[in-house]
PDB file of C-alpha atoms in Angstrom:
ATOM      1  CA  MET V   1     122.668  96.458  89.649  1.00 55.00           C
ATOM      2  CA  ALA V   2     120.657  95.519  86.564  1.00 55.00           C
ATOM      3  CA  ASP V   3     119.285  92.347  88.099  1.00 86.00           C
ATOM      4  CA  GLU V   4     118.053  94.028  91.253  1.00 91.00           C
ATOM      5  CA  GLU V   5     114.448  95.221  91.707  1.00 92.00           C
ATOM      6  CA  VAL V   6     114.072  98.149  94.070  1.00 91.00           C
ATOM      7  CA  LEU V   7     111.455  97.455  96.722  1.00 88.00           C
ATOM      8  CA  GLN V   8     112.115 100.510  98.870  1.00 86.00           C
ATOM      9  CA  ASP V   9     114.388 103.495  98.200  1.00 87.00           C
ATOM     10  CA  THR V  10     114.568 106.103 100.924  1.00 81.00           C
ATOM     11  CA  PRO V  11     117.494 108.222 102.113  1.00 73.00           C
ATOM     12  CA  HIS V  12     117.973 105.859 105.052  1.00 76.00           C
ATOM     13  CA  ARG V  13     117.119 102.518 103.528  1.00 82.00           C
ATOM     14  CA  ARG V  14     117.426 100.991 100.113  1.00 90.00           C
ATOM     15  CA  VAL V  15     115.848  97.473  99.866  1.00 93.00           C
ATOM     16  CA  VAL V  16     116.194  95.456  96.724  1.00 95.00           C
ATOM     17  CA  ARG V  17     115.120  91.986  95.427  1.00 96.00           C
ATOM     18  CA  ARG V  18     117.663  89.829  93.578  1.00 95.00           C
ATOM     19  CA  GLY V  19     116.051  86.607  92.471  1.00 94.00           C
ATOM     20  CA  GLY V  20     114.648  84.845  95.484  1.00 95.00           C
ATOM     21  CA  THR V  21     116.527  87.065  97.953  1.00 97.00           C
ATOM     22  CA  VAL V  22     116.063  90.536  99.554  1.00 97.00           C
ATOM     23  CA  ARG V  23     119.122  92.733 100.278  1.00 97.00           C
ATOM     24  CA  ARG V  24     118.783  95.285 103.093  1.00 95.00           C
ATOM     25  CA  PRO V  25     121.180  97.536 105.084  1.00 94.00           C
ATOM     26  CA  VAL V  26     122.563  96.158 108.316  1.00 95.00           C
ATOM     27  CA  HIS V  27     122.306  97.879 111.748  1.00 93.00           C
ATOM     28  CA  PRO V  28     123.997  97.417 115.047  1.00 94.00           C
ATOM     29  CA  TRP V  29     121.162  95.215 116.047  1.00 95.00           C
ATOM     30  CA  THR V  30     121.128  93.026 112.864  1.00 97.00           C
ATOM     31  CA  PRO V  31     123.100  90.158 114.708  1.00 97.00           C
ATOM     32  CA  ALA V  32     120.268  89.939 117.320  1.00 97.00           C
ATOM     33  CA  VAL V  33     117.614  89.870 114.687  1.00 98.00           C
ATOM     34  CA  HIS V  34     119.441  87.184 112.762  1.00 98.00           C
ATOM     35  CA  ALA V  35     119.659  85.048 115.869  1.00 98.00           C
ATOM     36  CA  LEU V  36     115.924  85.452 116.299  1.00 98.00           C
ATOM     37  CA  LEU V  37     115.211  84.473 112.694  1.00 98.00           C
ATOM     38  CA  LEU V  38     117.555  81.528 112.863  1.00 98.00           C
ATOM     39  CA  HIS V  39     115.613  80.310 115.940  1.00 98.00           C
ATOM     40  CA  LEU V  40     112.312  80.702 114.161  1.00 98.00           C
ATOM     41  CA  ALA V  41     113.689  78.632 111.196  1.00 98.00           C
ATOM     42  CA  ASP V  42     114.919  75.968 113.623  1.00 98.00           C
ATOM     43  CA  VAL V  43     111.441  75.541 115.200  1.00 98.00           C
ATOM     44  CA  GLY V  44     109.776  75.442 111.839  1.00 98.00           C
ATOM     45  CA  PHE V  45     107.953  78.737 112.030  1.00 98.00           C
ATOM     46  CA  PRO V  46     106.843  79.263 108.400  1.00 98.00           C
ATOM     47  CA  TYR V  47     106.191  82.966 108.338  1.00 98.00           C
ATOM     48  CA  SER V  48     109.572  84.519 108.939  1.00 98.00           C
ATOM     49  CA  PRO V  49     112.210  85.244 106.305  1.00 98.00           C
ATOM     50  CA  ARG V  50     115.189  82.991 106.311  1.00 98.00           C
ATOM     51  CA  VAL V  51     118.637  84.446 106.940  1.00 98.00           C
ATOM     52  CA  LEU V  52     121.041  83.782 104.056  1.00 98.00           C
ATOM     53  CA  GLY V  53     124.071  85.771 105.178  1.00 96.00           C
ATOM     54  CA  ILE V  54     125.778  89.056 104.186  1.00 97.00           C
ATOM     55  CA  ASP V  55     126.543  89.874 100.633  1.00 96.00           C
ATOM     56  CA  GLU V  56     129.539  91.436  98.981  1.00 96.00           C
ATOM     57  CA  GLU V  57     128.171  94.987  99.651  1.00 95.00           C
ATOM     58  CA  GLY V  58     127.728  94.344 103.340  1.00 96.00           C
ATOM     59  CA  ARG V  59     123.976  94.041 103.105  1.00 97.00           C
ATOM     60  CA  GLU V  60     121.912  91.446 104.820  1.00 97.00           C
ATOM     61  CA  VAL V  61     120.487  88.717 102.624  1.00 98.00           C
ATOM     62  CA  LEU V  62     117.010  87.259 103.488  1.00 98.00           C
ATOM     63  CA  GLY V  63     114.790  84.914 101.529  1.00 97.00           C
ATOM     64  CA  TYR V  64     112.057  86.710  99.622  1.00 97.00           C
ATOM     65  CA  LEU V  65     108.522  86.223 100.851  1.00 96.00           C
ATOM     66  CA  GLU V  66     106.149  86.052  97.825  1.00 95.00           C
ATOM     67  CA  GLY V  67     102.736  87.719  98.200  1.00 96.00           C
ATOM     68  CA  GLU V  68     100.907  91.003  98.779  1.00 95.00           C
ATOM     69  CA  SER V  69     101.958  93.412 101.611  1.00 93.00           C
ATOM     70  CA  GLY V  70     102.320  97.045 102.390  1.00 88.00           C
ATOM     71  CA  PRO V  71      99.155  99.121 101.672  1.00 87.00           C
ATOM     72  CA  LEU V  72      97.308  95.971 100.421  1.00 89.00           C
ATOM     73  CA  GLY V  73      97.730  94.435 103.872  1.00 92.00           C
ATOM     74  CA  TRP V  74      95.222  96.927 105.470  1.00 94.00           C
ATOM     75  CA  ALA V  75      92.331  95.611 103.396  1.00 94.00           C
ATOM     76  CA  ARG V  76      92.945  92.077 104.649  1.00 96.00           C
ATOM     77  CA  VAL V  77      92.201  92.898 108.178  1.00 97.00           C
ATOM     78  CA  VAL V  78      88.952  94.888 107.740  1.00 97.00           C
ATOM     79  CA  ASP V  79      86.610  91.976 107.902  1.00 97.00           C
ATOM     80  CA  ASP V  80      86.213  89.697 110.974  1.00 98.00           C
ATOM     81  CA  ALA V  81      87.905  86.688 109.293  1.00 98.00           C
ATOM     82  CA  GLY V  82      91.010  88.656 108.341  1.00 97.00           C
ATOM     83  CA  LEU V  83      91.188  90.248 111.745  1.00 98.00           C
ATOM     84  CA  ALA V  84      91.053  86.947 113.507  1.00 98.00           C
ATOM     85  CA  THR V  85      93.606  85.489 111.232  1.00 98.00           C
ATOM     86  CA  PHE V  86      95.871  88.488 111.952  1.00 98.00           C
ATOM     87  CA  ALA V  87      95.455  87.946 115.712  1.00 98.00           C
ATOM     88  CA  ARG V  88      96.125  84.127 115.492  1.00 98.00           C
ATOM     89  CA  LEU V  89      99.317  84.816 113.489  1.00 98.00           C
ATOM     90  CA  LEU V  90     100.585  87.017 116.223  1.00 98.00           C
ATOM     91  CA  ARG V  91      99.858  84.244 118.791  1.00 98.00           C
ATOM     92  CA  GLN V  92     101.634  81.752 116.558  1.00 98.00           C
ATOM     93  CA  TYR V  93     104.740  83.903 116.534  1.00 98.00           C
ATOM     94  CA  HIS V  94     104.692  84.396 120.299  1.00 98.00           C
ATOM     95  CA  ASP V  95     104.380  80.627 120.840  1.00 98.00           C
ATOM     96  CA  ALA V  96     107.237  79.956 118.457  1.00 98.00           C
ATOM     97  CA  VAL V  97     109.517  82.499 120.250  1.00 98.00           C
ATOM     98  CA  ALA V  98     108.538  81.522 123.801  1.00 97.00           C
ATOM     99  CA  ASP V  99     111.716  79.411 124.382  1.00 96.00           C
ATOM    100  CA  PHE V 100     114.183  81.681 122.499  1.00 97.00           C
ATOM    101  CA  ARG V 101     116.949  83.046 124.581  1.00 95.00           C
ATOM    102  CA  PRO V 102     119.158  85.551 122.753  1.00 94.00           C
ATOM    103  CA  PRO V 103     122.943  84.945 122.951  1.00 93.00           C
ATOM    104  CA  GLU V 104     124.713  87.114 125.394  1.00 91.00           C
ATOM    105  CA  GLY V 105     126.091  90.373 124.119  1.00 91.00           C
ATOM    106  CA  LEU V 106     123.529  90.944 121.469  1.00 94.00           C
ATOM    107  CA  GLY V 107     121.559  94.224 121.604  1.00 94.00           C
ATOM    108  CA  TRP V 108     118.273  95.206 120.106  1.00 95.00           C
ATOM    109  CA  CYS V 109     117.177  98.556 118.540  1.00 91.00           C
ATOM    110  CA  THR V 110     116.126  99.817 121.892  1.00 89.00           C
ATOM    111  CA  GLY V 111     119.542  99.206 123.435  1.00 88.00           C
ATOM    112  CA  ASP V 112     118.126  96.358 125.553  1.00 88.00           C
ATOM    113  CA  SER V 113     119.718  92.920 125.792  1.00 89.00           C
ATOM    114  CA  GLY V 114     118.669  89.684 127.584  1.00 88.00           C
ATOM    115  CA  LEU V 115     115.206  88.846 128.672  1.00 94.00           C
ATOM    116  CA  ARG V 116     113.407  89.689 131.941  1.00 93.00           C
ATOM    117  CA  ASP V 117     110.862  87.419 133.660  1.00 94.00           C
ATOM    118  CA  GLY V 118     107.579  87.467 131.547  1.00 95.00           C
ATOM    119  CA  GLU V 119     109.209  88.788 128.404  1.00 97.00           C
ATOM    120  CA  VAL V 120     109.647  87.373 124.934  1.00 98.00           C
ATOM    121  CA  VAL V 121     111.299  88.908 121.940  1.00 98.00           C
ATOM    122  CA  CYS V 122     108.423  90.814 120.461  1.00 98.00           C
ATOM    123  CA  HIS V 123     108.249  91.579 116.723  1.00 98.00           C
ATOM    124  CA  GLY V 124     107.886  95.242 117.679  1.00 97.00           C
ATOM    125  CA  ASP V 125     106.276  96.412 114.439  1.00 97.00           C
ATOM    126  CA  PHE V 126     103.330  93.961 114.073  1.00 98.00           C
ATOM    127  CA  GLY V 127     101.099  96.018 111.835  1.00 97.00           C
ATOM    128  CA  PRO V 128      98.981  95.129 108.758  1.00 97.00           C
ATOM    129  CA  TRP V 129     101.549  96.598 106.413  1.00 96.00           C
ATOM    130  CA  ASN V 130     104.177  94.079 107.568  1.00 97.00           C
ATOM    131  CA  ILE V 131     102.140  90.969 106.828  1.00 98.00           C
ATOM    132  CA  VAL V 132     102.501  89.165 103.525  1.00 98.00           C
ATOM    133  CA  TRP V 133      99.282  87.626 102.234  1.00 97.00           C
ATOM    134  CA  ARG V 134      98.481  85.090  99.510  1.00 96.00           C
ATOM    135  CA  GLY V 135      94.714  85.433  99.024  1.00 93.00           C
ATOM    136  CA  GLU V 136      93.114  85.288 102.432  1.00 94.00           C
ATOM    137  CA  ALA V 137      95.932  83.484 104.142  1.00 97.00           C
ATOM    138  CA  PRO V 138      99.102  84.954 105.584  1.00 98.00           C
ATOM    139  CA  ALA V 139     102.321  83.930 104.059  1.00 97.00           C
ATOM    140  CA  GLY V 140     104.948  85.825 105.988  1.00 98.00           C
ATOM    141  CA  ILE V 141     105.901  88.635 108.411  1.00 98.00           C
ATOM    142  CA  LEU V 142     108.220  91.391 107.266  1.00 97.00           C
ATOM    143  CA  ASP V 143     110.639  93.943 108.824  1.00 95.00           C
ATOM    144  CA  TRP V 144     112.041  92.573 112.086  1.00 97.00           C
ATOM    145  CA  ASP V 145     114.327  95.580 112.730  1.00 94.00           C
ATOM    146  CA  TYR V 146     112.181  96.680 115.741  1.00 93.00           C
ATOM    147  CA  ALA V 147     112.209  93.309 117.519  1.00 97.00           C
ATOM    148  CA  ARG V 148     112.942  93.703 121.229  1.00 96.00           C
ATOM    149  CA  PRO V 149     112.444  92.089 124.638  1.00 96.00           C
ATOM    150  CA  ALA V 150     109.008  92.948 126.054  1.00 97.00           C
ATOM    151  CA  PRO V 151     105.855  91.239 127.442  1.00 98.00           C
ATOM    152  CA  ARG V 152     103.699  89.689 124.826  1.00 98.00           C
ATOM    153  CA  LEU V 153     101.152  92.475 125.642  1.00 98.00           C
ATOM    154  CA  HIS V 154     103.416  94.916 123.937  1.00 98.00           C
ATOM    155  CA  ASP V 155     102.826  93.320 120.534  1.00 98.00           C
ATOM    156  CA  VAL V 156      99.134  92.806 121.183  1.00 98.00           C
ATOM    157  CA  ALA V 157      98.594  96.464 122.157  1.00 98.00           C
ATOM    158  CA  TYR V 158     100.719  97.688 119.216  1.00 98.00           C
ATOM    159  CA  ALA V 159      98.690  95.628 116.744  1.00 98.00           C
ATOM    160  CA  LEU V 160      95.420  96.812 118.282  1.00 98.00           C
ATOM    161  CA  GLU V 161      96.293 100.465 117.763  1.00 98.00           C
ATOM    162  CA  TYR V 162      96.154  99.801 114.006  1.00 97.00           C
ATOM    163  CA  VAL V 163      93.398  97.139 113.653  1.00 98.00           C
ATOM    164  CA  ALA V 164      90.888  98.040 116.352  1.00 98.00           C
ATOM    165  CA  PRO V 165      91.761 100.771 115.203  1.00 98.00           C
ATOM    166  CA  PHE V 166      92.616 103.664 117.469  1.00 98.00           C
ATOM    167  CA  ARG V 167      91.972 106.176 114.684  1.00 97.00           C
ATOM    168  CA  ASP V 168      89.034 108.471 113.962  1.00 97.00           C
ATOM    169  CA  ASP V 169      86.330 107.571 111.514  1.00 97.00           C
ATOM    170  CA  ALA V 170      87.575 109.900 108.747  1.00 96.00           C
ATOM    171  CA  GLU V 171      90.944 108.142 108.697  1.00 96.00           C
ATOM    172  CA  CYS V 172      89.312 104.741 108.766  1.00 96.00           C
ATOM    173  CA  LEU V 173      87.188 105.569 105.795  1.00 96.00           C
ATOM    174  CA  ARG V 174      89.786 107.451 103.790  1.00 94.00           C
ATOM    175  CA  TRP V 175      92.978 105.479 104.374  1.00 92.00           C
ATOM    176  CA  LEU V 176      92.398 102.164 106.123  1.00 94.00           C
ATOM    177  CA  ARG V 177      89.987 100.579 103.639  1.00 92.00           C
ATOM    178  CA  TYR V 178      86.863 100.521 105.963  1.00 96.00           C
ATOM    179  CA  PRO V 179      83.578 100.803 104.093  1.00 96.00           C
ATOM    180  CA  GLU V 180      81.907 102.166 107.140  1.00 97.00           C
ATOM    181  CA  PRO V 181      82.977 103.419 110.640  1.00 97.00           C
ATOM    182  CA  PRO V 182      84.236 100.383 112.458  1.00 98.00           C
ATOM    183  CA  ASP V 183      82.743  98.813 115.598  1.00 98.00           C
ATOM    184  CA  ARG V 184      85.891  99.287 117.663  1.00 98.00           C
ATOM    185  CA  ARG V 185      84.740  97.454 120.743  1.00 98.00           C
ATOM    186  CA  HIS V 186      83.721  94.437 118.695  1.00 98.00           C
ATOM    187  CA  ARG V 187      87.034  94.359 116.840  1.00 98.00           C
ATOM    188  CA  LEU V 188      88.987  94.678 120.115  1.00 98.00           C
ATOM    189  CA  GLU V 189      87.042  91.758 121.590  1.00 98.00           C
ATOM    190  CA  LEU V 190      87.396  89.649 118.464  1.00 98.00           C
ATOM    191  CA  PHE V 191      91.123  90.206 118.280  1.00 98.00           C
ATOM    192  CA  ALA V 192      91.509  89.288 122.002  1.00 98.00           C
ATOM    193  CA  THR V 193      89.409  86.128 121.505  1.00 98.00           C
ATOM    194  CA  ALA V 194      91.359  85.005 118.425  1.00 98.00           C
ATOM    195  CA  TYR V 195      94.673  85.671 120.081  1.00 98.00           C
ATOM    196  CA  GLY V 196      93.632  83.596 123.078  1.00 98.00           C
ATOM    197  CA  LEU V 197      93.017  86.137 125.726  1.00 98.00           C
ATOM    198  CA  THR V 198      90.308  85.404 128.252  1.00 96.00           C
ATOM    199  CA  SER V 199      89.523  89.036 129.006  1.00 96.00           C
ATOM    200  CA  THR V 200      89.898  92.446 127.337  1.00 97.00           C
ATOM    201  CA  ALA V 201      90.553  94.088 130.696  1.00 97.00           C
ATOM    202  CA  GLY V 202      93.479  96.524 130.520  1.00 97.00           C
ATOM    203  CA  LEU V 203      93.813  96.435 126.790  1.00 98.00           C
ATOM    204  CA  VAL V 204      92.780 100.036 126.171  1.00 98.00           C
ATOM    205  CA  ASP V 205      95.287 101.207 128.768  1.00 98.00           C
ATOM    206  CA  ALA V 206      97.972  98.983 127.174  1.00 98.00           C
ATOM    207  CA  VAL V 207      97.439 100.525 123.794  1.00 98.00           C
ATOM    208  CA  ILE V 208      97.680 104.043 125.235  1.00 98.00           C
ATOM    209  CA  ASP V 209     100.833 102.977 127.086  1.00 97.00           C
ATOM    210  CA  VAL V 210     102.386 101.636 123.859  1.00 97.00           C
ATOM    211  CA  GLN V 211     101.536 104.823 122.011  1.00 97.00           C
ATOM    212  CA  ARG V 212     103.212 106.897 124.741  1.00 96.00           C
ATOM    213  CA  SER V 213     106.305 104.674 124.860  1.00 93.00           C
ATOM    214  CA  GLY V 214     106.436 104.805 121.040  1.00 90.00           C
ATOM    215  CA  ILE V 215     106.756 108.565 121.178  1.00 93.00           C
ATOM    216  CA  GLU V 216     109.595 108.204 123.660  1.00 91.00           C
ATOM    217  CA  GLN V 217     111.284 105.543 121.514  1.00 86.00           C
ATOM    218  CA  VAL V 218     111.140 107.744 118.425  1.00 88.00           C
ATOM    219  CA  ARG V 219     112.628 110.655 120.306  1.00 90.00           C
ATOM    220  CA  ALA V 220     115.401 108.456 121.779  1.00 87.00           C
ATOM    221  CA  LEU V 221     116.346 106.840 118.482  1.00 85.00           C
ATOM    222  CA  ALA V 222     116.418 110.308 116.907  1.00 88.00           C
ATOM    223  CA  GLU V 223     118.742 111.555 119.595  1.00 89.00           C
ATOM    224  CA  ARG V 224     121.092 108.605 118.862  1.00 86.00           C
ATOM    225  CA  GLY V 225     121.045 109.633 115.205  1.00 86.00           C
ATOM    226  CA  CYS V 226     119.094 106.679 113.919  1.00 81.00           C
ATOM    227  CA  GLN V 227     116.977 106.892 110.712  1.00 81.00           C
ATOM    228  CA  PRO V 228     114.197 107.260 109.878  1.00 83.00           C
ATOM    229  CA  GLN V 229     113.539 108.649 113.350  1.00 87.00           C
ATOM    230  CA  VAL V 230     115.800 111.732 112.744  1.00 87.00           C
ATOM    231  CA  SER V 231     113.776 112.615 109.685  1.00 88.00           C
ATOM    232  CA  TRP V 232     110.503 111.940 111.438  1.00 85.00           C
ATOM    233  CA  VAL V 233     111.296 114.389 114.229  1.00 88.00           C
ATOM    234  CA  ALA V 234     112.552 116.990 111.697  1.00 88.00           C
ATOM    235  CA  ASP V 235     109.304 116.588 109.720  1.00 86.00           C
ATOM    236  CA  GLY V 236     107.097 117.070 112.759  1.00 86.00           C
ATOM    237  CA  HIS V 237     105.986 113.508 113.046  1.00 86.00           C
ATOM    238  CA  LEU V 238     106.041 113.621 116.844  1.00 91.00           C
ATOM    239  CA  ASP V 239     103.158 116.093 116.713  1.00 91.00           C
ATOM    240  CA  ASP V 240     101.128 113.566 114.756  1.00 92.00           C
ATOM    241  CA  LEU V 241     101.930 110.881 117.313  1.00 93.00           C
ATOM    242  CA  ASP V 242     100.904 113.294 120.131  1.00 94.00           C
ATOM    243  CA  ARG V 243      97.583 113.952 118.419  1.00 95.00           C
ATOM    244  CA  ARG V 244      96.925 110.212 117.991  1.00 96.00           C
ATOM    245  CA  LEU V 245      97.694 109.615 121.678  1.00 97.00           C
ATOM    246  CA  ALA V 246      95.296 112.378 122.637  1.00 97.00           C
ATOM    247  CA  TRP V 247      92.578 110.963 120.467  1.00 98.00           C
ATOM    248  CA  SER V 248      92.942 107.564 122.131  1.00 98.00           C
ATOM    249  CA  ARG V 249      92.681 109.102 125.606  1.00 98.00           C
ATOM    250  CA  THR V 250      89.574 111.108 124.682  1.00 98.00           C
ATOM    251  CA  ASN V 251      87.799 108.234 122.828  1.00 98.00           C
ATOM    252  CA  ARG V 252      88.605 105.302 125.061  1.00 97.00           C
ATOM    253  CA  HIS V 253      84.884 104.809 125.645  1.00 97.00           C
ATOM    254  CA  LEU V 254      84.552 103.558 122.023  1.00 97.00           C
ATOM    255  CA  PHE V 255      86.633 100.420 122.928  1.00 97.00           C
ATOM    256  CA  ALA V 256      85.244  99.395 126.311  1.00 86.00           C
TER     257      ALA V 256
END
């Protein structure tokens, strides 16, 4: 449509902006995600998009979050202040969702439903690219499709993979906006403190576990015919994930 601005256009997902709204494809887990977002609105969490319904083309309609995101989000978490802000944002989300109990019968992208003891509904994709910034302050969190029940540590470890980061120096300098090789141990400790953890014990193992389980999840979703995982597997992305996991195992001494 002429009044729609294309925000993302891939074979599996076309996302557009129309005025103050975003229109996205629905998935089998969209009702669960909407229940989560409605809860966050009810408790006054200011960083989640608001659910506005389903449009005439069967797309979900969410409120548009104004600000900078995507590749620009990486630069915001390079310095200590931005990294601490990022960690505190994750803690704010976990606190806001702590008393959310999903309605019965709703399933998430993993196929799970309900909550086990010690679990919350994690964001599932809490990386720098999914944070909206206005200047130095976060203004929103995007892309809730991978929300799922898990211990809070899942989101913590997932985020740390990207912001500690569990990447080699060449990638940090070339792609992740670092002006020099990062002090990974310092960054892991800073994130943990800002989030509210009293110890970093077990965090490196948790990141490695999340990397390993992420590979299994990509494979499982691809086998179910879900995109973009089908394309990722066809393009050899699992090999990239295996290499990253091997790097983390080999270089764990950089973090502890």
